[in-house]
CSV table of C-alpha atoms in Angstrom, one decimal:
chain,number,residue,atom,x,y,z
W,240,MET,CA,25.6,-17.8,13.3
W,241,ILE,CA,26.4,-20.0,16.2
W,242,ARG,CA,28.2,-22.6,14.6
W,243,PRO,CA,38.2,-32.9,22.3
W,244,LEU,CA,39.0,-36.8,25.6
W,245,LEU,CA,39.3,-40.1,27.0
W,246,ALA,CA,36.2,-41.6,28.4
W,247,VAL,CA,37.2,-44.1,31.1
W,248,HIS,CA,34.0,-45.0,33.0
W,249,SER,CA,30.8,-46.9,32.1
W,250,SER,CA,29.0,-45.1,34.9
W,251,SER,CA,26.5,-42.3,34.3
W,252,THR,CA,29.3,-39.7,34.7
W,253,ALA,CA,31.7,-39.3,31.9
W,254,ILE,CA,35.3,-37.9,32.6
W,255,VAL,CA,37.1,-35.8,30.2
W,256,SER,CA,40.9,-35.6,29.9
W,257,ARG,CA,41.3,-32.4,31.8
W,258,GLY,CA,39.7,-33.9,34.9
W,259,ARG,CA,36.6,-31.7,34.5
W,260,LYS,CA,33.3,-33.4,35.2
W,261,ARG,CA,30.3,-33.1,32.9
W,262,MET,CA,26.8,-34.1,33.4
W,263,SER,CA,26.0,-37.5,31.8
W,264,HIS,CA,23.4,-37.7,29.0
W,265,TYR,CA,21.0,-39.2,31.4
W,266,ASP,CA,21.4,-36.4,33.9
W,267,THR,CA,21.1,-33.8,31.1
W,268,LEU,CA,17.7,-35.3,30.1
W,269,GLY,CA,16.7,-35.9,33.7
W,270,VAL,CA,16.1,-39.6,33.2
W,271,SER,CA,17.4,-42.7,34.9
W,272,LYS,CA,19.9,-45.1,33.3
W,273,ASP,CA,17.2,-47.7,32.7
W,274,ALA,CA,14.9,-45.2,31.1
W,275,SER,CA,12.8,-46.6,28.2
W,276,PRO,CA,13.0,-45.1,24.6
W,277,GLU,CA,9.6,-43.5,25.2
W,278,GLU,CA,10.7,-42.0,28.5
W,279,ILE,CA,13.9,-40.6,26.8
W,280,LYS,CA,11.8,-39.1,23.9
W,281,LYS,CA,9.3,-37.5,26.3
W,282,ALA,CA,12.0,-36.0,28.4
W,283,TYR,CA,13.8,-34.6,25.3
W,284,ARG,CA,10.7,-33.0,24.1
W,285,LYS,CA,9.9,-31.3,27.4
W,286,LYS,CA,13.5,-30.0,27.6
W,287,ALA,CA,13.4,-28.8,24.1
W,288,ARG,CA,10.3,-26.8,24.6
W,289,GLN,CA,11.8,-25.2,27.8
W,290,LEU,CA,14.9,-24.1,25.9
W,291,HIS,CA,13.0,-22.9,22.8
W,292,PRO,CA,14.1,-19.3,21.9
W,293,ASP,CA,10.4,-18.1,22.2
W,294,VAL,CA,10.3,-19.4,25.9
W,295,ASN,CA,13.8,-19.0,27.0
W,296,PRO,CA,15.8,-16.1,25.2
W,297,SER,CA,18.8,-16.4,27.5
W,298,GLU,CA,22.3,-17.0,26.0
W,299,ASP,CA,22.8,-20.1,28.2
W,300,ALA,CA,19.7,-21.7,26.6
W,301,ALA,CA,21.4,-22.2,23.3
W,302,GLU,CA,24.3,-24.1,24.7
W,303,GLU,CA,22.0,-26.1,27.0
W,304,PHE,CA,19.9,-26.9,23.9
W,305,LYS,CA,23.1,-28.4,22.2
W,306,ARG,CA,23.8,-30.6,25.2
W,307,VAL,CA,20.1,-31.8,25.3
W,308,THR,CA,20.3,-32.6,21.6
W,309,LEU,CA,23.4,-34.5,21.8
W,310,ALA,CA,22.0,-36.4,24.7
W,311,TYR,CA,19.0,-37.4,22.8
W,312,GLU,CA,20.9,-38.4,19.7
W,313,VAL,CA,23.0,-40.8,21.7
W,314,LEU,CA,20.4,-42.2,24.0
W,315,SER,CA,17.7,-42.6,21.3
W,316,ASP,CA,20.0,-44.7,19.1
W,317,PRO,CA,20.2,-48.3,20.6
W,318,GLU,CA,23.9,-48.9,19.3
W,319,LYS,CA,25.2,-45.4,20.4
W,320,ARG,CA,23.5,-45.8,23.7
W,321,ARG,CA,25.1,-49.3,24.3
W,322,ASN,CA,28.5,-47.9,23.4
W,323,TYR,CA,27.9,-44.9,25.6
W,324,ASP,CA,27.0,-47.1,28.5
W,325,THR,CA,30.1,-49.2,28.0
W,326,THR,CA,32.8,-46.6,27.2
W,327,GLY,CA,31.4,-43.3,28.2
W,328,ASP,CA,32.1,-41.8,24.9
W,329,GLU,CA,29.9,-38.7,24.5
W,330,GLN,CA,29.3,-39.4,20.8
W,331,GLY,CA,28.3,-43.0,21.5
W,332,ARG,CA,31.2,-44.4,19.5
W,333,ALA,CA,32.6,-47.8,19.9
W,334,GLY,CA,36.1,-48.3,21.1
W,335,TYR,CA,38.8,-45.6,20.7
W,336,PRO,CA,38.8,-43.0,18.1
W,337,GLY,CA,39.8,-44.4,14.7
W,338,GLY,CA,39.1,-48.0,16.0
W,339,GLY,CA,36.7,-50.7,15.0
W,340,GLY,CA,33.5,-50.2,13.2
W,341,TYR,CA,34.9,-47.8,10.5
W,342,PRO,CA,34.6,-49.2,7.1
W,343,GLY,CA,37.9,-49.3,5.2
W,344,GLY,CA,39.9,-50.3,8.1
W,345,GLY,CA,43.6,-49.3,8.4
W,346,PHE,CA,45.4,-48.4,11.6
W,347,SER,CA,42.5,-49.7,13.6
W,348,GLY,CA,43.3,-49.4,17.3
W,349,PHE,CA,46.2,-47.1,16.7
W,350,GLY,CA,44.4,-43.8,17.5
W,351,GLY,CA,47.5,-42.1,18.8
W,352,PHE,CA,49.4,-42.7,15.6
W,353,GLU,CA,46.5,-41.6,13.4
W,354,ASP,CA,46.2,-38.4,15.4
W,355,LEU,CA,49.8,-37.7,14.8
W,356,LEU,CA,49.3,-38.1,11.2
W,357,ASN,CA,46.2,-36.0,11.1
W,358,MET,CA,48.2,-33.1,12.5
W,359,PHE,CA,49.9,-33.1,9.1
W,360,THR,CA,47.1,-34.1,6.8
W,361,GLY,CA,44.2,-32.4,8.5
W,362,GLY,CA,42.1,-35.5,8.3
W,363,ALA,CA,41.1,-35.4,11.9
W,364,ALA,CA,40.1,-39.0,11.6
W,365,GLY,CA,37.9,-40.3,14.4
W,366,ALA,CA,37.7,-36.9,16.0
W,367,ARG,CA,34.1,-36.2,15.0
W,368,GLY,CA,30.9,-38.0,15.2
W,369,PRO,CA,27.8,-38.0,13.0
W,370,ALA,CA,26.2,-34.7,12.2
W,371,SER,CA,22.9,-33.7,13.8
W,372,ARG,CA,19.8,-33.6,11.6
W,373,MET,CA,18.6,-30.6,13.5
W,374,ARG,CA,19.0,-27.2,11.8
W,375,GLN,CA,17.7,-23.9,12.7
W,376,GLY,CA,14.8,-22.7,10.4
W,377,GLN,CA,15.5,-20.1,7.7
W,378,ASP,CA,14.8,-16.4,8.4
W,379,ASP,CA,11.9,-15.1,6.4
W,380,LEU,CA,10.9,-11.7,5.0
W,381,ILE,CA,7.4,-10.2,4.3
W,382,THR,CA,6.0,-6.8,3.6
W,383,VAL,CA,3.0,-5.5,5.4
W,384,SER,CA,1.0,-2.3,4.5
W,385,ILE,CA,-0.4,-0.1,7.3
W,386,SER,CA,-2.2,3.2,7.4
W,387,LEU,CA,-0.6,6.4,8.5
W,388,GLN,CA,-2.7,6.5,11.4
W,389,ASP,CA,-1.6,3.0,12.5
W,390,ALA,CA,1.9,4.2,12.1
W,391,VAL,CA,1.2,7.2,14.4
W,392,PHE,CA,-0.4,5.3,17.2
W,393,GLY,CA,0.8,1.8,16.7
W,394,VAL,CA,-1.4,-1.3,16.0
W,395,GLU,CA,-1.8,-5.0,16.5
W,396,LYS,CA,-1.8,-6.6,13.1
W,397,THR,CA,-3.0,-10.1,12.3
W,398,ILE,CA,-2.1,-11.6,8.9
W,399,GLU,CA,-1.9,-14.9,7.3
W,400,ARG,CA,1.2,-16.1,5.5
W,401,ARG,CA,2.6,-19.2,4.0
W,402,SER,CA,5.6,-20.8,5.8
W,403,ALA,CA,7.3,-24.0,6.8
W,404,VAL,CA,5.9,-25.5,10.0
W,405,THR,CA,6.6,-28.5,12.0
W,406,CYS,CA,4.8,-31.6,10.7
W,407,LYS,CA,2.1,-32.5,13.2
W,408,SER,CA,1.8,-36.2,12.0
W,409,CYS,CA,5.5,-37.0,13.0
W,410,ASN,CA,6.2,-34.0,15.4
W,411,GLY,CA,9.0,-32.9,13.2
W,412,GLU,CA,10.9,-36.2,13.3
W,413,GLY,CA,10.3,-37.2,9.7
W,414,THR,CA,9.5,-40.7,10.4
W,415,ALA,CA,6.3,-42.6,10.0
W,416,GLU,CA,4.3,-43.4,13.2
W,417,GLY,CA,5.8,-46.2,15.4
W,418,THR,CA,9.3,-46.0,13.6
W,419,GLN,CA,12.5,-44.0,14.2
W,420,PRO,CA,15.7,-43.4,12.3
W,421,GLU,CA,17.8,-46.5,11.9
W,422,THR,CA,21.6,-46.7,12.2
W,423,CYS,CA,23.2,-46.5,8.9
W,424,THR,CA,24.8,-49.9,8.0
W,425,THR,CA,27.2,-48.4,5.6
W,426,CYS,CA,29.1,-46.4,8.1
W,427,SER,CA,27.9,-48.1,11.3
W,428,GLY,CA,26.3,-44.9,12.4
W,429,HIS,CA,29.4,-42.9,12.4
W,430,GLY,CA,28.4,-40.6,9.5
W,431,PHE,CA,31.6,-40.8,7.8
W,432,MET,CA,33.9,-43.4,6.3
W,433,GLN,CA,37.7,-43.7,5.9
W,434,ARG,CA,39.6,-44.2,2.7
W,435,ARG,CA,43.3,-44.7,2.0
W,436,VAL,CA,45.1,-41.8,0.4
W,437,GLN,CA,48.7,-41.3,-0.5
W,438,SER,CA,50.6,-38.5,1.0
W,439,ILE,CA,54.3,-37.4,1.5
W,440,LEU,CA,54.1,-39.5,4.7
W,441,GLY,CA,52.9,-42.6,2.8
W,442,THR,CA,49.5,-44.1,3.0
W,443,VAL,CA,47.1,-42.3,5.5
W,444,MET,CA,43.5,-42.4,6.2
W,445,GLN,CA,41.1,-39.7,5.3
W,446,GLN,CA,37.5,-39.1,6.5
W,447,VAL,CA,34.7,-38.7,3.9
W,448,GLU,CA,31.0,-38.2,4.4
W,449,CYS,CA,29.0,-41.4,4.2
W,450,PRO,CA,27.1,-41.3,0.9
W,451,ASP,CA,24.1,-43.1,2.2
W,452,CYS,CA,23.3,-41.2,5.4
W,453,HIS,CA,25.1,-37.9,4.2
W,454,GLY,CA,26.8,-37.7,7.5
W,455,TYR,CA,23.9,-38.1,10.0
W,456,GLY,CA,24.8,-41.8,11.0
W,457,THR,CA,21.2,-42.7,10.7
W,458,VAL,CA,18.7,-43.2,7.8
W,459,ILE,CA,15.0,-42.7,7.6
W,460,LYS,CA,13.8,-45.9,6.0
W,461,THR,CA,10.1,-45.3,6.6
W,462,PRO,CA,9.4,-41.6,6.1
W,463,CYS,CA,6.3,-39.7,7.3
W,464,PRO,CA,3.7,-39.8,4.5
W,465,GLU,CA,2.7,-36.2,5.3
W,466,CYS,CA,6.0,-34.5,5.1
W,467,HIS,CA,7.9,-37.2,3.2
W,468,GLY,CA,10.6,-37.4,5.8
W,469,GLN,CA,11.4,-33.7,5.9
W,470,GLY,CA,9.8,-33.0,9.3
W,471,ARG,CA,8.2,-29.9,7.9
W,472,VAL,CA,5.2,-28.9,5.7
W,473,ARG,CA,4.3,-25.6,4.1
W,474,GLU,CA,0.9,-24.2,5.0
W,475,ASP,CA,-1.0,-21.0,5.8
W,476,VAL,CA,-0.5,-19.8,9.2
W,477,PRO,CA,-1.9,-16.9,11.2
W,478,LEU,CA,0.5,-14.3,12.6
W,479,THR,CA,-0.3,-11.6,15.2
W,480,PHE,CA,2.4,-9.0,16.0
W,481,ASN,CA,2.5,-5.4,17.4
W,482,VAL,CA,3.6,-2.4,15.2
W,483,PRO,CA,5.1,0.1,17.6
W,484,ALA,CA,3.7,3.7,17.6
W,485,GLY,CA,5.9,6.1,15.6
W,486,VAL,CA,7.3,3.8,13.0
W,487,HIS,CA,8.3,5.3,9.7
W,488,ASP,CA,7.7,4.1,6.1
W,489,GLN,CA,10.1,1.2,5.2
W,490,ALA,CA,10.9,0.4,8.8
W,491,ARG,CA,11.8,-3.3,9.5
W,492,ILE,CA,10.6,-5.2,12.4
W,493,ARG,CA,12.3,-8.4,13.7
W,494,LEU,CA,10.1,-11.2,15.2
W,495,ARG,CA,12.5,-13.7,16.8
W,496,GLY,CA,11.4,-17.3,16.4
W,497,LYS,CA,8.6,-16.5,14.0
W,498,GLY,CA,10.4,-17.6,10.9
W,499,GLU,CA,10.4,-21.0,9.3
W,500,ALA,CA,10.2,-24.0,11.6
W,501,GLY,CA,13.6,-25.7,12.2
W,502,LEU,CA,14.5,-29.1,10.8
W,503,TYR,CA,14.1,-32.1,13.0
W,504,GLY,CA,13.3,-30.3,16.1
W,505,GLY,CA,15.7,-27.4,15.6
W,506,PRO,CA,14.8,-23.9,16.6
W,507,ASN,CA,12.7,-21.5,14.3
W,508,GLY,CA,14.3,-18.8,12.2
W,509,ASP,CA,13.4,-15.1,12.6
W,510,LEU,CA,10.7,-13.2,10.7
W,511,TYR,CA,11.5,-9.8,9.3
W,512,VAL,CA,8.5,-7.6,8.5
W,513,ASP,CA,8.9,-4.6,6.2
W,514,LEU,CA,6.3,-1.9,6.7
W,515,ASN,CA,4.8,0.1,3.9
W,516,VAL,CA,3.0,3.1,5.2
W,517,LYS,CA,0.1,3.9,2.8
W,518,ARG,CA,-0.5,7.5,1.5
W,519,ASP,CA,-3.2,9.2,3.6
W,520,LYS,CA,-5.9,11.2,2.0
W,521,TYR,CA,-5.5,14.3,4.0
W,522,PHE,CA,-2.4,14.1,6.1
W,523,SER,CA,1.4,13.7,5.3
W,524,ARG,CA,4.3,13.2,7.6
W,525,GLU,CA,7.4,15.4,7.9
W,526,GLY,CA,9.6,13.8,10.6
W,527,ASP,CA,7.5,13.5,13.7
W,528,ASN,CA,5.1,16.2,12.5
W,529,LEU,CA,1.8,15.7,10.6
W,530,VAL,CA,1.0,18.2,7.8
W,531,THR,CA,-2.4,19.0,6.3
W,532,THR,CA,-3.6,21.8,4.0
W,533,VAL,CA,-6.9,23.6,4.5
W,534,ASN,CA,-8.8,25.9,2.0
W,535,ILE,CA,-10.1,29.1,3.6
W,536,PRO,CA,-12.3,31.5,1.8
W,537,MET,CA,-10.9,35.0,0.9
W,538,VAL,CA,-13.3,36.9,3.1
W,539,ALA,CA,-12.9,34.4,6.1
W,540,ALA,CA,-9.1,34.8,5.9
W,541,ALA,CA,-9.5,38.5,5.9
W,542,LEU,CA,-12.0,38.7,8.8
W,543,GLY,CA,-10.8,35.7,10.8
W,544,THR,CA,-12.8,32.7,11.8
W,545,THR,CA,-12.9,29.5,13.6
W,546,ILE,CA,-13.2,26.2,11.6
W,547,PRO,CA,-13.6,22.5,12.5
W,548,LEU,CA,-10.8,20.2,11.5
W,549,ASN,CA,-11.0,16.4,11.4
W,550,THR,CA,-7.7,14.9,12.9
W,551,PHE,CA,-6.4,11.5,13.9
W,552,ASP,CA,-7.4,12.6,17.6
W,553,GLY,CA,-10.9,13.6,16.5
W,554,ASP,CA,-12.4,16.9,15.7
W,555,GLN,CA,-10.5,20.0,16.6
W,556,GLU,CA,-11.4,23.7,16.6
W,557,VAL,CA,-8.8,25.8,14.6
W,558,ALA,CA,-8.8,29.6,15.0
W,559,ILE,CA,-7.9,31.4,11.8
W,560,PRO,CA,-6.6,34.9,12.7
W,561,ALA,CA,-7.9,37.8,10.7
W,562,GLY,CA,-5.5,38.7,7.9
W,563,THR,CA,-4.3,35.1,7.3
W,564,GLN,CA,-2.4,34.6,4.0
W,565,SER,CA,-1.9,31.7,1.8
W,566,GLY,CA,1.2,29.8,3.0
W,567,ASP,CA,0.6,30.8,6.7
W,568,VAL,CA,1.0,27.7,9.1
W,569,ILE,CA,-1.1,27.2,12.2
W,570,THR,CA,0.5,24.7,14.7
W,571,LEU,CA,-1.5,22.4,16.8
W,572,ASN,CA,0.9,21.2,19.5
W,573,GLY,CA,1.1,17.5,20.3
W,574,LEU,CA,-1.2,16.2,17.6
W,575,GLY,CA,1.5,14.9,15.3
W,576,ALA,CA,3.2,11.5,15.1
W,577,THR,CA,4.3,9.6,18.1
W,578,VAL,CA,8.2,9.8,18.6
W,579,LEU,CA,9.4,6.2,18.2
W,580,GLY,CA,10.2,4.7,21.5
W,581,THR,CA,8.8,7.4,23.6
W,582,GLU,CA,5.3,8.8,24.6
W,583,ARG,CA,6.0,12.2,23.1
W,584,ARG,CA,4.4,13.4,19.9
W,585,GLY,CA,5.1,15.9,17.3
W,586,ASP,CA,2.8,18.7,16.2
W,587,LEU,CA,0.0,19.0,13.6
W,588,LEU,CA,1.0,21.7,11.0
W,589,VAL,CA,-2.1,23.3,9.3
W,590,ARG,CA,-1.0,25.0,6.1
W,591,ILE,CA,-3.5,27.7,5.0
W,592,GLN,CA,-4.5,28.0,1.3
W,593,VAL,CA,-6.7,31.2,0.8
W,594,VAL,CA,-9.2,30.5,-2.0
W,595,THR,CA,-9.9,33.5,-4.3
W,596,PRO,CA,-13.4,33.4,-5.9
W,597,THR,CA,-13.6,32.8,-9.6
W,598,ASP,CA,-17.2,32.5,-10.5
W,599,MET,CA,-18.5,35.8,-9.2
W,600,THR,CA,-21.6,37.7,-10.5
W,601,GLU,CA,-21.4,41.3,-11.8
W,602,GLU,CA,-22.9,42.5,-8.5
W,603,GLN,CA,-20.2,40.7,-6.4
W,604,ARG,CA,-17.5,42.2,-8.7
W,605,GLU,CA,-18.9,45.6,-8.4
W,606,LEU,CA,-18.9,45.3,-4.5
W,607,LEU,CA,-15.2,44.3,-4.6
W,608,ARG,CA,-14.4,47.3,-6.7
W,609,GLN,CA,-16.0,49.5,-4.2
W,610,PHE,CA,-14.1,47.9,-1.4
W,611,ALA,CA,-10.9,48.4,-3.3
W,612,ALA,CA,-11.8,52.0,-3.7
W,613,LEU,CA,-12.6,52.5,0.0
W,614,ARG,CA,-9.1,51.0,0.7
W,615,GLY,CA,-7.3,53.1,-1.9
W,616,GLU,CA,-6.1,50.0,-3.8
W,617,SER,CA,-5.4,50.3,-7.4
W,618,LEU,CA,-6.7,47.4,-9.6
W,619,THR,CA,-3.9,48.0,-12.3
W,620,GLU,CA,-0.9,48.1,-10.0
W,621,GLY,CA,1.1,45.7,-7.8
W,622,SER,CA,4.0,46.0,-5.5
W,623,GLN,CA,7.2,43.9,-6.2
W,624,VAL,CA,8.5,42.1,-3.1
W,625,LYS,CA,12.1,42.6,-2.5
W,626,HIS,CA,14.2,39.3,-2.5
W,627,ARG,CA,16.0,38.9,0.8
W,628,GLY,CA,18.2,36.1,-0.2
W,629,GLY,CA,19.6,33.5,2.3
W,630,LEU,CA,21.1,34.1,5.6
W,631,PHE,CA,24.7,33.8,4.2
W,632,SER,CA,23.9,36.5,1.5
W,633,ARG,CA,22.5,38.9,4.1
W,634,LEU,CA,25.6,38.6,6.4
W,635,LYS,CA,27.7,39.2,3.4
W,636,ASP,CA,25.9,42.4,2.5
W,637,GLN,CA,26.6,43.7,6.0
W,638,PHE,CA,30.4,43.9,5.1
W,639,LYS,CA,30.0,45.8,1.8
């Protein structure tokens, strides 16, 4: 999560205490000092779009977005703009920190003494301005099902989901058409108030959030009828995204800026997509290989044959060697799943299951008896297969 200065000029360039120049709010938005409210709003929207994460993913864009937002908050408020033009204070506050305009009074004009007290009390009176209504939208999580074939080759998916989007009626500002947030009269637009508290140093001032504007410094007296002043509404929205080739079941994809819309012009959150790969009728996946089982008639397995096999890459001819046994595996190179992040693919493993006939006629049975006799095979005896054990067991036997 991405979560101070003495202004001495009334010109468009504000000077900070370390002598480092910063761009004025007018320069930040690219407007003249006599720009109208509409020109300021238009310039802000243009800048905000340019700095949106979907358009400008650079790290500098986030910091620039903060500066643009602060500039708009000050210049769009008549009182803050007047204070800014007069004092150069970046927050658009009147007088010195801790001075006039703060309900509750006390030590007005003695900012230096208040700052000294705040070092001990932690009050930080006058050191902060009103909070911004802008908030980044929440991240969202959805689950999408795809076929095994889509997981192998990748796919472009289009779905519809319900999410918070920017209100089109007010463009996310939360105010009715033709209106804008008004300066809070309770805190004079500061977003906080001062109250007297007793401490070991005596009576000092402590900042508290304004109960009427909740720290924003402005109130929306005429909210947008569509979003009820929230700047967002919930609706079904289409979403198109790419599933990369080679993804596995339960993989998670992050779509930056596709989460819920931000509050009052803030950036969107991110969307996380959990992928559910559905079971395929004929194929399963083992690592980057695909596996399928094919039933081969007993005689075809004994004599050898070629069979057609329907794969994700179309029909393939598979040669079955003579004498093939149940459990034998035939490998088709390069017909498996894509290796994620590469163009390589695994193999398709064809497991053979030899089918022994069960519904034979007496004539067929007699022919099999004759075949067994020709091969000298007994119908009443079998040969037990010696258990070889694992590799460790076989190595151990060598030293006995």
